[in-house]
Coordinates of N, CA and C and ligand atoms in Angstrom, one line a residue:
M1 N -20.0 17.1 -36.2 CA -18.0 16.5 -35.8 C -17.8 17.2 -36.6
A2 N -18.0 17.6 -37.8 CA -17.3 18.9 -38.6 C -16.4 19.9 -37.8
E3 N -17.6 20.4 -37.0 CA -17.6 21.7 -36.4 C -16.6 21.4 -35.0
F4 N -16.7 20.1 -34.3 CA -15.8 19.5 -33.3 C -14.3 19.8 -34.0
Y5 N -14.1 18.8 -35.1 CA -12.8 18.7 -35.4 C -12.3 20.1 -36.0
D6 N -13.5 20.8 -36.7 CA -12.5 21.9 -36.7 C -12.0 23.4 -35.6
Q7 N -12.8 23.1 -34.7 CA -12.2 23.9 -33.2 C -11.0 22.9 -32.7
L8 N -11.1 22.0 -33.1 CA -9.8 20.9 -32.7 C -8.5 21.4 -33.6
A9 N -8.6 21.3 -34.7 CA -7.8 21.9 -35.8 C -6.2 22.3 -35.2
P10 N -6.7 23.7 -34.7 CA -4.9 24.2 -34.3 C -4.6 23.7 -33.1
L11 N -5.0 22.9 -32.3 CA -4.5 22.5 -30.9 C -4.3 20.7 -31.4
Y12 N -4.7 20.0 -32.2 CA -4.8 18.6 -32.4 C -3.6 18.4 -32.2
H13 N -2.2 18.9 -32.4 CA -0.8 18.4 -32.1 C -0.6 18.2 -30.7
L14 N -1.0 19.0 -29.9 CA -0.8 18.9 -28.4 C -1.5 17.6 -27.8
I15 N -2.4 16.9 -28.7 CA -2.6 15.5 -28.1 C -1.5 14.2 -28.0
F16 N -0.3 14.8 -28.8 CA 0.7 14.1 -28.6 C 1.9 14.7 -28.0
Q17 N 2.8 13.8 -27.3 CA 3.9 14.2 -26.8 C 5.1 15.0 -27.8
D18 N 5.0 14.6 -28.7 CA 5.6 14.8 -30.0 C 5.2 14.6 -31.1
W19 N 4.6 15.4 -31.8 CA 3.5 15.3 -33.3 C 4.5 14.5 -34.2
D20 N 5.4 15.1 -34.5 CA 6.6 14.8 -35.2 C 7.0 13.3 -35.2
K21 N 7.4 13.3 -34.1 CA 7.9 11.8 -33.8 C 6.6 10.7 -33.6
S22 N 5.6 11.2 -33.4 CA 4.3 10.3 -33.9 C 4.0 10.0 -35.4
I23 N 4.5 10.8 -35.8 CA 4.1 10.8 -37.4 C 5.0 9.6 -37.9
T24 N 6.3 9.7 -37.6 CA 7.5 9.2 -37.8 C 7.2 7.4 -37.3
R25 N 6.7 7.6 -36.1 CA 6.7 6.5 -35.6 C 5.5 5.4 -36.3
Q26 N 4.5 6.2 -36.6 CA 3.2 5.7 -37.2 C 3.3 4.9 -38.5
A27 N 4.1 5.7 -39.1 CA 4.2 5.8 -40.4 C 5.1 4.7 -41.0
T28 N 6.4 4.5 -39.9 CA 7.1 3.3 -39.8 C 6.4 1.6 -39.9
Q29 N 5.5 2.1 -39.0 CA 4.9 0.8 -38.0 C 3.5 0.2 -39.1
L30 N 3.0 1.5 -39.7 CA 2.1 0.8 -40.7 C 2.9 0.5 -42.2
T31 N 3.8 1.3 -42.6 CA 4.5 0.5 -43.8 C 4.9 -0.9 -43.6
E32 N 5.5 -1.1 -41.8 CA 6.0 -2.9 -41.8 C 4.8 -3.6 -42.0
I33 N 3.3 -2.9 -41.7 CA 2.4 -3.8 -41.8 C 1.8 -3.9 -43.4
I34 N 1.8 -3.0 -44.2 CA 1.1 -3.1 -45.6 C 2.5 -3.7 -46.3
R35 N 3.5 -3.4 -46.0 CA 4.3 -4.7 -46.6 C 4.4 -5.9 -46.3
N36 N 3.9 -6.4 -44.9 CA 3.8 -7.6 -44.5 C 2.8 -8.3 -45.3
E37 N 1.7 -7.5 -45.4 CA 0.1 -8.0 -45.8 C 0.0 -7.9 -47.5
W38 N 0.6 -6.9 -47.9 CA 0.1 -6.9 -49.2 C 1.5 -6.9 -50.2
G39 N 2.8 -6.9 -49.9 CA 4.0 -7.1 -50.4 C 4.1 -5.3 -50.9
L40 N 5.0 -5.2 -51.8 CA 5.2 -4.2 -52.3 C 4.4 -3.6 -53.6
G41 N 3.3 -4.3 -53.8 CA 2.6 -3.5 -54.9 C 1.7 -2.4 -54.1
I42 N 1.9 -1.8 -53.1 CA 0.8 -0.8 -52.7 C 1.7 0.3 -53.1
D43 N 1.2 1.6 -54.0 CA 2.0 2.4 -53.9 C 0.8 3.9 -53.8
A44 N -0.2 3.9 -54.5 CA -1.1 4.7 -54.6 C -2.0 4.7 -53.0
V45 N -1.9 5.6 -52.0 CA -2.8 5.3 -50.8 C -4.0 6.6 -50.6
L46 N -5.0 6.0 -50.2 CA -6.1 7.3 -50.0 C -6.6 7.0 -48.8
D47 N -6.4 7.8 -47.9 CA -6.5 8.0 -46.2 C -8.0 9.3 -46.4
V48 N -9.0 8.6 -46.1 CA -10.7 9.4 -46.2 C -10.9 9.9 -44.8
S49 N -9.7 9.8 -43.6 CA -9.9 10.5 -42.3 C -9.0 11.0 -42.3
C50 N -7.9 11.8 -42.8 CA -6.8 12.4 -42.7 C -6.2 13.0 -41.2
G51 N -7.2 14.1 -41.0 CA -7.5 15.0 -40.0 C -6.3 16.1 -41.0
I52 N -5.7 16.5 -39.5 CA -4.6 17.6 -39.7 C -3.1 16.3 -40.2
G53 N -3.3 15.3 -40.6 CA -2.4 14.8 -41.4 C -1.1 13.6 -40.9
T54 N -1.9 13.1 -39.8 CA -0.6 12.0 -38.9 C -0.3 11.3 -39.9
Q55 N -1.2 10.3 -40.4 CA -0.6 9.3 -41.0 C -0.6 10.1 -42.8
A56 N -1.0 10.5 -43.1 CA -0.8 10.9 -44.7 C 0.8 11.7 -44.6
I57 N 0.7 12.6 -43.7 CA 2.1 13.1 -44.0 C 3.6 11.7 -43.9
G58 N 3.3 11.0 -42.9 CA 4.4 9.9 -42.8 C 4.1 8.9 -43.8
L59 N 3.1 8.5 -44.2 CA 3.0 7.5 -45.3 C 4.1 8.3 -46.7
S60 N 3.5 9.7 -46.9 CA 4.0 10.4 -48.0 C 5.8 10.2 -47.8
Q61 N 6.3 10.8 -46.5 CA 7.4 10.7 -46.3 C 8.2 9.3 -46.4
C62 N 7.2 8.0 -46.1 CA 7.9 6.7 -46.3 C 7.9 6.8 -47.9
G63 N 7.6 7.5 -49.0 CA 7.5 6.9 -50.2 C 6.2 6.6 -51.1
F64 N 5.4 6.8 -50.3 CA 3.8 6.3 -50.7 C 3.3 7.5 -51.7
R65 N 2.3 7.2 -52.5 CA 2.0 8.4 -53.4 C 0.8 8.7 -52.7
V66 N 0.3 9.8 -52.0 CA -0.9 9.8 -51.2 C -1.7 10.6 -51.4
T67 N -2.9 10.4 -51.3 CA -4.3 11.2 -51.7 C -4.9 11.2 -50.2
A68 N -5.8 12.4 -49.9 CA -6.2 12.2 -48.5 C -7.1 13.5 -48.3
S69 N -8.4 13.1 -47.5 CA -9.4 14.0 -47.4 C -10.2 13.6 -46.2
D70 N -10.8 14.6 -45.7 CA -11.6 14.7 -44.4 C -12.6 15.6 -44.1
L71 N -13.7 15.4 -43.1 CA -14.4 16.1 -43.5 C -15.0 17.5 -42.6
S72 N -13.9 18.0 -42.1 CA -13.3 18.9 -41.6 C -12.4 19.8 -42.5
C73 N -12.9 21.1 -42.6 CA -12.6 22.0 -43.6 C -10.8 22.6 -43.1
E74 N -11.3 23.0 -41.9 CA -10.2 23.4 -40.5 C -8.8 22.4 -40.8
E75 N -9.4 20.9 -40.9 CA -8.3 20.1 -40.5 C -7.4 20.2 -41.8
I76 N -8.4 20.5 -42.9 CA -7.8 20.3 -44.5 C -7.1 21.3 -44.4
S77 N -7.2 22.3 -44.3 CA -6.1 23.7 -44.3 C -4.7 23.7 -43.6
R78 N -5.0 23.0 -42.1 CA -3.8 22.9 -41.2 C -2.8 21.6 -42.1
A79 N -3.5 20.4 -42.7 CA -2.9 19.3 -43.1 C -2.4 19.8 -44.4
K80 N -2.6 21.1 -45.1 CA -2.1 21.5 -46.4 C -0.9 22.3 -46.2
R81 N -1.1 22.7 -45.1 CA 0.3 23.6 -44.3 C 1.1 23.0 -43.6
E82 N 0.6 21.9 -42.9 CA 2.0 21.1 -42.5 C 2.6 20.3 -43.6
A83 N 2.1 19.9 -44.9 CA 2.6 19.4 -45.7 C 3.7 20.0 -46.7
S84 N 3.1 21.2 -46.7 CA 3.8 21.8 -47.7 C 5.3 22.7 -46.8
A85 N 5.1 22.6 -45.7 CA 6.1 22.8 -44.8 C 7.1 21.9 -44.5
R86 N 6.7 20.5 -45.4 CA 7.9 19.4 -45.2 C 8.0 19.1 -46.4
N87 N 7.6 20.0 -47.6 CA 8.0 19.9 -49.0 C 7.5 18.0 -49.5
L88 N 6.0 18.3 -48.9 CA 5.3 17.0 -49.4 C 4.4 17.1 -50.7
D89 N 4.2 16.5 -51.6 CA 2.5 16.3 -52.4 C 2.0 15.5 -52.3
I90 N 0.7 16.1 -51.5 CA -0.1 15.4 -51.1 C -1.5 15.9 -51.4
A91 N -2.3 15.4 -52.2 CA -3.2 15.7 -52.9 C -4.5 16.2 -51.5
F92 N -4.9 17.2 -50.9 CA -5.9 17.1 -49.7 C -6.8 17.5 -50.2
S93 N -8.3 17.4 -49.8 CA -9.6 17.9 -50.1 C -10.7 17.8 -49.2
V94 N -11.6 17.9 -48.9 CA -12.7 18.4 -48.1 C -13.8 16.9 -48.4
C95 N -14.0 15.9 -48.0 CA -14.9 15.1 -48.3 C -15.3 14.0 -46.7
D96 N -16.7 13.8 -47.3 CA -17.2 12.7 -46.1 C -17.0 11.7 -46.8
M97 N -16.2 10.6 -46.0 CA -15.9 9.4 -46.3 C -17.0 8.4 -46.9
R98 N -18.4 8.9 -46.3 CA -19.6 8.1 -47.0 C -19.7 8.5 -48.3
E99 N -18.8 9.3 -49.2 CA -19.1 10.2 -50.4 C -17.5 9.4 -51.1
A100 N -17.1 8.8 -50.3 CA -15.2 8.9 -50.9 C -15.4 8.4 -52.3
Y101 N -16.2 7.3 -52.9 CA -15.7 7.0 -54.3 C -16.3 8.1 -55.2
Q102 N -17.4 9.0 -55.0 CA -17.7 9.8 -56.0 C -16.8 11.0 -55.9
H103 N -16.4 11.0 -54.8 CA -15.3 12.2 -54.8 C -13.6 11.7 -55.2
H104 N -13.6 10.6 -54.9 CA -12.2 10.4 -55.7 C -11.9 9.5 -56.5
G105 N -12.8 8.7 -57.1 CA -12.9 7.5 -58.4 C -12.0 6.3 -57.4
G106 N -11.7 5.7 -58.5 CA -11.7 4.0 -58.0 C -10.0 4.0 -58.2
G107 N -9.5 2.8 -58.2 CA -8.0 2.7 -58.9 C -6.9 2.7 -57.2
Y108 N -7.2 2.9 -56.0 CA -6.1 3.1 -55.5 C -6.0 1.5 -55.1
D109 N -4.6 1.4 -54.3 CA -4.1 0.6 -54.0 C -4.3 -0.1 -52.2
L110 N -4.6 1.2 -51.8 CA -4.6 1.0 -50.6 C -5.6 2.2 -49.9
V111 N -7.0 1.9 -49.1 CA -7.5 3.1 -48.3 C -7.6 2.8 -47.0
I112 N -7.1 3.9 -46.4 CA -7.1 3.9 -44.8 C -7.7 4.8 -44.2
S113 N -8.4 4.4 -42.8 CA -9.0 5.2 -41.5 C -8.6 5.3 -40.7
C114 N -7.6 5.9 -40.0 CA -6.7 5.8 -39.0 C -7.1 6.3 -38.0
D115 N -6.6 6.0 -36.3 CA -6.9 6.7 -35.2 C -8.8 7.0 -35.1
N116 N -9.0 6.1 -34.7 CA -10.7 5.9 -34.4 C -11.3 6.9 -35.1
S117 N -11.4 6.7 -36.2 CA -12.3 7.8 -36.7 C -13.7 6.9 -37.1
I118 N -13.6 5.8 -37.7 CA -14.9 5.3 -37.9 C -15.7 5.5 -36.8
P119 N -15.3 5.2 -35.7 CA -16.4 5.7 -34.4 C -16.9 6.9 -34.8
C120 N -16.6 7.8 -35.3 CA -17.2 9.4 -35.5 C -18.3 9.3 -36.1
L121 N -18.7 8.0 -36.9 CA -19.9 7.3 -37.4 C -20.7 6.9 -36.7
L122 N -22.2 7.6 -36.6 CA -22.8 7.1 -35.2 C -24.0 5.9 -35.7
S123 N -24.1 5.1 -36.4 CA -24.8 3.9 -37.0 C -23.9 3.0 -37.8
D124 N -24.5 1.7 -37.3 CA -24.2 0.5 -38.6 C -24.1 0.9 -39.8
D125 N -25.3 1.4 -40.2 CA -25.6 1.9 -41.4 C -24.6 2.7 -42.3
D126 N -23.8 3.9 -41.4 CA -23.2 5.0 -41.6 C -21.6 4.3 -42.0
I127 N -21.3 3.5 -41.0 CA -20.0 2.8 -41.1 C -19.7 1.9 -42.5
L128 N -21.0 1.0 -42.6 CA -21.4 0.2 -43.6 C -21.0 1.1 -45.4
A129 N -22.0 2.0 -45.1 CA -21.9 3.2 -45.9 C -20.6 3.5 -46.8
A130 N -19.5 3.8 -45.5 CA -18.3 4.4 -45.5 C -17.4 3.2 -46.2
M131 N -17.6 1.8 -45.7 CA -16.6 1.0 -46.0 C -17.0 0.5 -47.3
R132 N -18.4 0.5 -47.8 CA -18.4 0.2 -49.4 C -18.3 1.2 -50.2
E133 N -18.2 2.4 -49.8 CA -17.4 3.5 -50.8 C -15.8 3.2 -50.6
M134 N -14.9 3.1 -49.0 CA -13.8 2.6 -49.2 C -13.3 1.6 -50.4
S135 N -14.1 0.4 -50.3 CA -14.2 -0.7 -51.0 C -13.9 0.0 -52.4
A136 N -14.9 0.8 -52.7 CA -15.2 1.2 -54.4 C -13.9 1.8 -54.9
C137 N -13.2 2.6 -54.0 CA -12.4 3.2 -54.3 C -11.3 2.6 -54.6
L138 N -10.9 1.1 -54.7 CA -9.9 0.3 -54.7 C -9.8 -0.1 -55.9
R139 N -8.1 -0.7 -56.2 CA -8.4 -1.8 -57.7 C -8.8 -3.0 -56.9
P140 N -8.9 -4.0 -57.9 CA -9.1 -5.7 -57.4 C -7.7 -5.9 -56.7
G141 N -8.3 -6.4 -55.3 CA -7.0 -7.0 -54.6 C -6.2 -5.8 -54.1
G142 N -7.0 -4.8 -53.6 CA -6.3 -3.6 -53.3 C -7.0 -3.9 -51.7
G143 N -6.0 -3.3 -50.4 CA -5.9 -3.3 -49.7 C -6.9 -2.2 -48.4
C144 N -7.5 -2.8 -47.6 CA -8.0 -1.7 -46.7 C -7.7 -1.7 -45.1
L145 N -7.2 -0.2 -44.3 CA -6.6 -0.5 -43.3 C -7.3 0.2 -42.4
I146 N -8.0 0.0 -41.1 CA -8.5 0.8 -40.4 C -7.9 0.3 -39.0
T147 N -7.7 1.6 -38.3 CA -7.2 1.2 -36.8 C -8.5 2.2 -36.1
V148 N -8.6 1.5 -34.9 CA -10.1 1.9 -33.9 C -9.1 1.6 -32.8
R149 N -9.8 2.1 -31.3 CA -9.8 2.1 -30.2 C -10.6 0.8 -29.9
D150 N -10.1 -0.2 -28.7 CA -10.6 -1.5 -28.5 C -11.5 -1.1 -27.4
Y151 N -12.6 -0.7 -27.8 CA -13.9 -0.2 -27.2 C -14.2 -1.4 -26.0
D152 N -14.0 -2.8 -26.2 CA -14.6 -3.6 -25.3 C -13.3 -3.7 -24.0
R153 N -12.0 -3.2 -24.1 CA -11.4 -2.7 -23.0 C -11.3 -1.5 -22.4
E154 N -12.4 -0.8 -22.7 CA -12.6 0.8 -22.1 C -13.5 0.7 -20.7
E155 N -13.4 1.1 -19.6 CA -14.6 1.3 -18.8 C -15.4 2.3 -19.1
R156 N -16.8 1.4 -19.0 CA -17.7 2.8 -19.3 C -18.5 3.3 -17.9
G157 N -19.2 4.5 -18.0 CA -19.9 5.3 -17.2 C -19.9 6.5 -17.4
K158 N -20.0 7.5 -16.5 CA -20.2 8.8 -16.2 C -18.6 9.5 -15.9
G159 N -18.1 10.8 -16.4 CA -17.2 11.2 -15.9 C -16.1 10.5 -16.0
I160 N -15.8 9.7 -17.0 CA -14.4 8.8 -17.2 C -13.7 10.1 -17.6
V161 N -12.0 10.3 -16.9 CA -11.2 11.0 -17.7 C -10.1 10.4 -18.2
K162 N -9.9 10.8 -19.0 CA -8.9 10.2 -20.0 C -7.6 11.3 -20.5
P163 N -6.7 11.3 -19.4 CA -5.4 12.1 -19.9 C -4.7 11.8 -20.8
H164 N -4.3 12.9 -21.7 CA -3.1 12.9 -22.5 C -1.5 13.1 -22.1
G165 N -2.0 14.5 -21.0 CA -0.4 14.9 -20.2 C -0.6 16.4 -20.5
A166 N 0.8 16.7 -20.1 CA 1.2 18.2 -20.0 C 2.1 18.5 -20.9
R167 N 1.7 19.6 -21.7 CA 2.7 19.8 -23.0 C 3.3 21.3 -22.9
D168 N 4.7 21.1 -22.7 CA 5.2 22.9 -22.7 C 5.6 23.3 -23.7
V169 N 5.2 24.6 -24.3 CA 5.4 25.0 -25.5 C 5.9 26.5 -24.8
G170 N 7.4 26.5 -25.0 CA 7.8 27.8 -24.5 C 7.3 28.0 -22.8
D171 N 6.9 29.3 -22.6 CA 6.1 30.1 -21.3 C 5.1 29.3 -21.3
T172 N 4.5 28.3 -21.9 CA 3.2 27.8 -21.7 C 2.8 26.7 -21.5
R173 N 2.2 26.0 -20.8 CA 2.2 24.4 -20.2 C 0.6 24.7 -20.9
N174 N 0.5 23.2 -21.7 CA -1.3 23.0 -22.0 C -1.5 21.6 -21.5
V175 N -2.3 21.2 -20.7 CA -2.7 20.6 -19.9 C -3.9 19.6 -21.0
V176 N -4.1 18.4 -21.5 CA -4.8 17.9 -22.2 C -5.4 16.5 -21.9
F177 N -6.5 16.7 -21.7 CA -7.4 15.5 -21.2 C -8.7 15.2 -22.0
Q178 N -9.5 14.3 -21.8 CA -11.1 14.1 -22.2 C -11.5 13.6 -21.1
V179 N -13.0 13.8 -21.3 CA -13.8 13.4 -20.0 C -15.0 12.8 -21.1
W180 N -15.1 11.3 -20.9 CA -16.4 10.5 -21.8 C -17.7 10.3 -20.5
D181 N -18.8 10.3 -21.0 CA -19.9 10.2 -20.5 C -20.7 9.1 -21.7
F182 N -21.1 8.1 -21.0 CA -21.2 7.0 -22.1 C -23.1 7.1 -21.6
D183 N -23.6 6.7 -22.7 CA -25.2 6.8 -22.4 C -25.5 5.5 -23.9
G184 N -25.4 4.7 -22.9 CA -25.3 2.8 -23.9 C -24.4 2.6 -24.6
D185 N -24.0 2.6 -26.1 CA -22.7 2.3 -26.5 C -22.4 3.6 -27.4
Y186 N -23.0 4.6 -26.7 CA -22.6 5.8 -27.4 C -21.9 6.4 -26.0
Y187 N -20.9 7.3 -26.6 CA -20.6 8.1 -25.0 C -20.4 10.0 -25.7
D188 N -20.4 10.7 -25.0 CA -20.4 12.2 -24.9 C -19.3 12.6 -24.6
L189 N -18.1 13.0 -25.4 CA -16.6 13.4 -25.1 C -16.2 14.6 -25.2
T190 N -16.0 15.5 -24.3 CA -15.6 16.5 -24.1 C -14.0 16.8 -23.9
M191 N -13.2 17.0 -24.8 CA -11.7 17.6 -24.8 C -11.7 18.5 -24.4
Y192 N -10.5 18.8 -23.4 CA -10.6 19.8 -22.4 C -9.1 20.3 -22.9
F193 N -8.0 21.5 -23.4 CA -7.1 21.9 -23.3 C -6.6 23.5 -22.1
V194 N -6.2 22.9 -21.5 CA -6.3 24.2 -20.3 C -4.7 24.7 -20.9
E195 N -4.6 25.7 -20.9 CA -3.6 26.7 -21.6 C -3.0 27.5 -20.5
E196 N -1.7 27.2 -19.4 CA -1.6 28.6 -18.7 C 0.1 29.0 -18.9
N197 N 0.1 30.3 -19.1 CA 0.8 31.0 -19.7 C 1.9 31.4 -18.3
R198 N 2.5 31.0 -18.0 CA 3.3 30.9 -16.7 C 4.1 32.4 -17.0
T199 N 4.1 33.4 -17.8 CA 4.7 34.6 -17.8 C 3.8 35.6 -17.3
S200 N 2.7 35.3 -17.8 CA 1.5 36.6 -17.8 C 0.7 36.2 -16.9
K201 N 0.8 34.9 -16.3 CA 0.1 34.0 -14.9 C -1.4 33.8 -15.2
T202 N -1.3 33.5 -17.1 CA -3.1 33.9 -17.5 C -3.2 32.4 -17.7
V203 N -4.7 32.1 -17.5 CA -5.2 30.3 -17.7 C -6.4 30.7 -19.0
Q204 N -6.2 29.8 -19.6 CA -7.3 29.9 -20.9 C -7.6 28.4 -21.0
T205 N -9.0 28.0 -20.9 CA -9.5 26.8 -21.3 C -10.2 26.6 -22.3
H206 N -9.8 26.0 -23.4 CA -10.7 25.1 -24.6 C -11.8 24.1 -24.4
A207 N -13.0 24.0 -24.6 CA -13.4 22.9 -24.5 C -14.4 22.6 -25.6
M208 N -14.4 21.3 -26.1 CA -15.1 21.1 -27.3 C -15.9 20.0 -27.4
R209 N -17.1 19.6 -27.6 CA -17.7 18.4 -27.6 C -18.3 17.5 -28.7
S210 N -18.3 16.5 -28.4 CA -18.7 15.7 -29.7 C -19.2 14.3 -29.1
R211 N -19.9 13.6 -30.1 CA -20.4 11.9 -29.6 C -19.9 11.0 -30.3
Y212 N -19.3 9.8 -30.1 CA -18.7 8.7 -30.3 C -19.7 7.3 -30.4
Y213 N -19.4 6.6 -31.1 CA -20.0 5.5 -31.2 C -19.2 4.5 -30.5
A214 N -19.3 3.8 -29.4 CA -18.1 2.7 -28.8 C -18.3 1.6 -29.6
I215 N -18.3 1.3 -30.8 CA -18.2 0.1 -31.5 C -17.0 -0.6 -31.2
S216 N -17.1 -1.8 -31.0 CA -16.4 -2.9 -30.9 C -15.2 -3.3 -32.0
P217 N -14.3 -3.7 -31.7 CA -13.3 -4.4 -33.3 C -14.1 -5.5 -33.7
S218 N -14.3 -6.4 -33.1 CA -15.2 -7.4 -33.6 C -16.4 -6.9 -34.6
K219 N -17.1 -5.6 -34.4 CA -18.3 -5.2 -34.8 C -17.4 -4.6 -36.2
V220 N -16.7 -3.9 -36.1 CA -16.3 -3.2 -37.2 C -15.5 -4.3 -38.0
V221 N -15.1 -5.2 -38.0 CA -14.8 -6.5 -38.7 C -15.7 -7.1 -39.6
T222 N -16.9 -7.4 -38.6 CA -18.3 -7.7 -39.4 C -18.7 -7.1 -40.6
L223 N -18.6 -5.7 -40.1 CA -19.1 -4.6 -41.3 C -18.2 -4.8 -42.3
M224 N -16.8 -5.1 -42.2 CA -15.9 -4.9 -43.4 C -16.4 -6.3 -44.5
E225 N -17.0 -7.1 -43.7 CA -17.2 -8.2 -44.2 C -18.3 -8.5 -45.1
E226 N -19.6 -7.5 -44.6 CA -20.3 -7.2 -45.0 C -20.4 -6.2 -46.2
A227 N -19.0 -5.6 -46.1 CA -18.7 -4.3 -47.4 C -18.2 -4.8 -48.3
G228 N -17.8 -6.5 -48.3 CA -17.1 -7.1 -49.4 C -16.1 -7.4 -49.0
F229 N -15.0 -7.2 -48.1 CA -13.7 -7.4 -47.9 C -13.7 -8.5 -47.8
A230 N -12.3 -9.2 -48.3 CA -12.2 -10.6 -48.2 C -10.7 -10.4 -47.3
A231 N -10.6 -11.8 -46.6 CA -9.7 -12.0 -45.7 C -9.4 -11.2 -44.2
V232 N -10.5 -10.7 -44.1 CA -10.7 -9.5 -42.9 C -9.9 -10.0 -41.6
K233 N -9.0 -9.6 -41.1 CA -8.5 -9.8 -39.9 C -8.1 -8.8 -39.1
R234 N -8.0 -9.2 -37.5 CA -7.2 -8.1 -36.9 C -5.9 -8.4 -36.5
L235 N -5.5 -7.1 -36.2 CA -3.7 -7.3 -36.0 C -3.5 -6.7 -34.6
D236 N -2.8 -7.3 -33.8 CA -2.7 -6.6 -32.3 C -1.4 -6.4 -32.2
D237 N -0.3 -6.7 -33.0 CA 0.8 -6.4 -32.5 C 1.4 -5.2 -33.8
G238 N 2.1 -4.3 -33.5 CA 2.7 -3.4 -34.3 C 2.5 -2.1 -34.5
F239 N 1.1 -2.0 -33.8 CA 0.5 -0.5 -33.6 C -0.1 -0.3 -32.5
Y240 N -0.2 0.8 -32.2 CA -0.8 1.5 -30.6 C -2.3 1.1 -30.3
Q241 N -3.0 0.7 -31.7 CA -4.6 0.5 -31.7 C -4.4 -0.9 -32.2
P242 N -5.9 -1.7 -32.1 CA -6.1 -2.9 -33.4 C -5.9 -2.0 -34.6
V243 N -5.5 -2.9 -35.5 CA -5.4 -2.7 -36.8 C -6.2 -3.7 -37.5
L244 N -7.4 -3.2 -38.5 CA -8.2 -4.4 -39.4 C -8.2 -4.3 -40.7
I245 N -7.7 -5.4 -41.1 CA -7.6 -5.4 -42.8 C -8.3 -6.1 -43.4
G246 N -8.4 -5.5 -44.9 CA -9.3 -6.5 -45.5 C -8.9 -6.2 -47.1
T247 N -9.0 -7.1 -48.0 CA -8.5 -7.1 -49.3 C -9.8 -7.2 -49.9
T248 N -10.1 -6.1 -51.4 CA -11.0 -6.8 -52.3 C -10.7 -7.9 -53.0
R249 N -11.4 -8.4 -53.5 CA -11.6 -9.5 -54.1 C -11.1 -9.1 -55.5
S250 N -10.1 -10.4 -56.0 CA -9.2 -9.6 -57.6 C -10.2 -10.5 -58.4
Ligands
SAM301 C1 -9.6 11.0 -34.2 S1 -9.2 12.1 -35.6 C2 -8.1 11.1 -36.8 C3 -7.2 12.2 -37.7 C4 -6.3 11.6 -38.4 N1 -6.3 10.2 -39.0 C5 -4.9 11.4 -37.4 O1 -4.7 10.3 -36.7 O2 -4.7 12.5 -36.8 C6 -10.8 11.4 -36.5 C7 -11.2 12.1 -37.9 O3 -12.1 11.8 -38.4 C8 -13.0 12.7 -39.7 N2 -13.7 12.2 -39.6 C9 -15.2 12.1 -39.1 N3 -16.2 11.9 -39.5 C10 -15.9 11.9 -40.9 C11 -16.4 11.5 -42.4 N4 -17.8 11.2 -42.0 N5 -16.2 11.7 -43.0 C12 -14.6 12.2 -43.4 N6 -13.9 12.2 -42.1 C13 -14.5 12.1 -40.9 C14 -12.9 14.1 -38.5 O4 -12.9 15.0 -38.9 C15 -11.2 13.5 -37.9 O5 -10.3 14.5 -38.7

């Protein structure tokens, strides 16, 4: 998994039509959810799967005190560069979310794992281990916010194409799409970036592969409860993916 995201790090922003706009939109939506659910008492936020920083950067720009980590060294290097280019003070480090407490310690107001990072863990036991660590990182009454793809609504089969779109950068057109091959509740994903330089008339394709666990949001909710979170619920409005939230007991 780390190798897949290391390869993806320099290209990750091309998944989005406009990464900066997505950073701002997601942070605005997440802030609204955070304030609705936990009020003004959230300041120290820990992102345990920050990637190149999509949510960490946006939440820092919204005034939260953000600490962020990820399994991928290359993504963390890029996240540091992106935050520094925006004059943001975010403490980034490399960490497996299944060891988040050992690495980060406790006392955070909110821990997040967004944009379908949890299904990178390939068993219920691994997901439960990550959630227990996330819970340990929180102060009593702290919040947990997870966003995932709704796999209950996804077609299953082989060769399923998921287009992201065409992104023009100067003379270069990047066409970005994924192809999924299901194997029970798992699927092998290939991410393609086809890069056409229209001046030199050259084409280069980047393809990288990984496996995901197509866990349903309701199962994620069950595992959050098993990890000890209270008042666990799913929110379907206000973000582009289902948002699953829970709170540690006071
Ligand atoms: C779809 S990306 C989302 C990244 C980021 N939240 C964003 O929206 O840009 C999933 C992320 O989960 C990270 N990841 C996968 N397994 C992990 C683990 N065991 N611990 C920490 N991060 C992990 C990957 O490296 C990747 O950055």
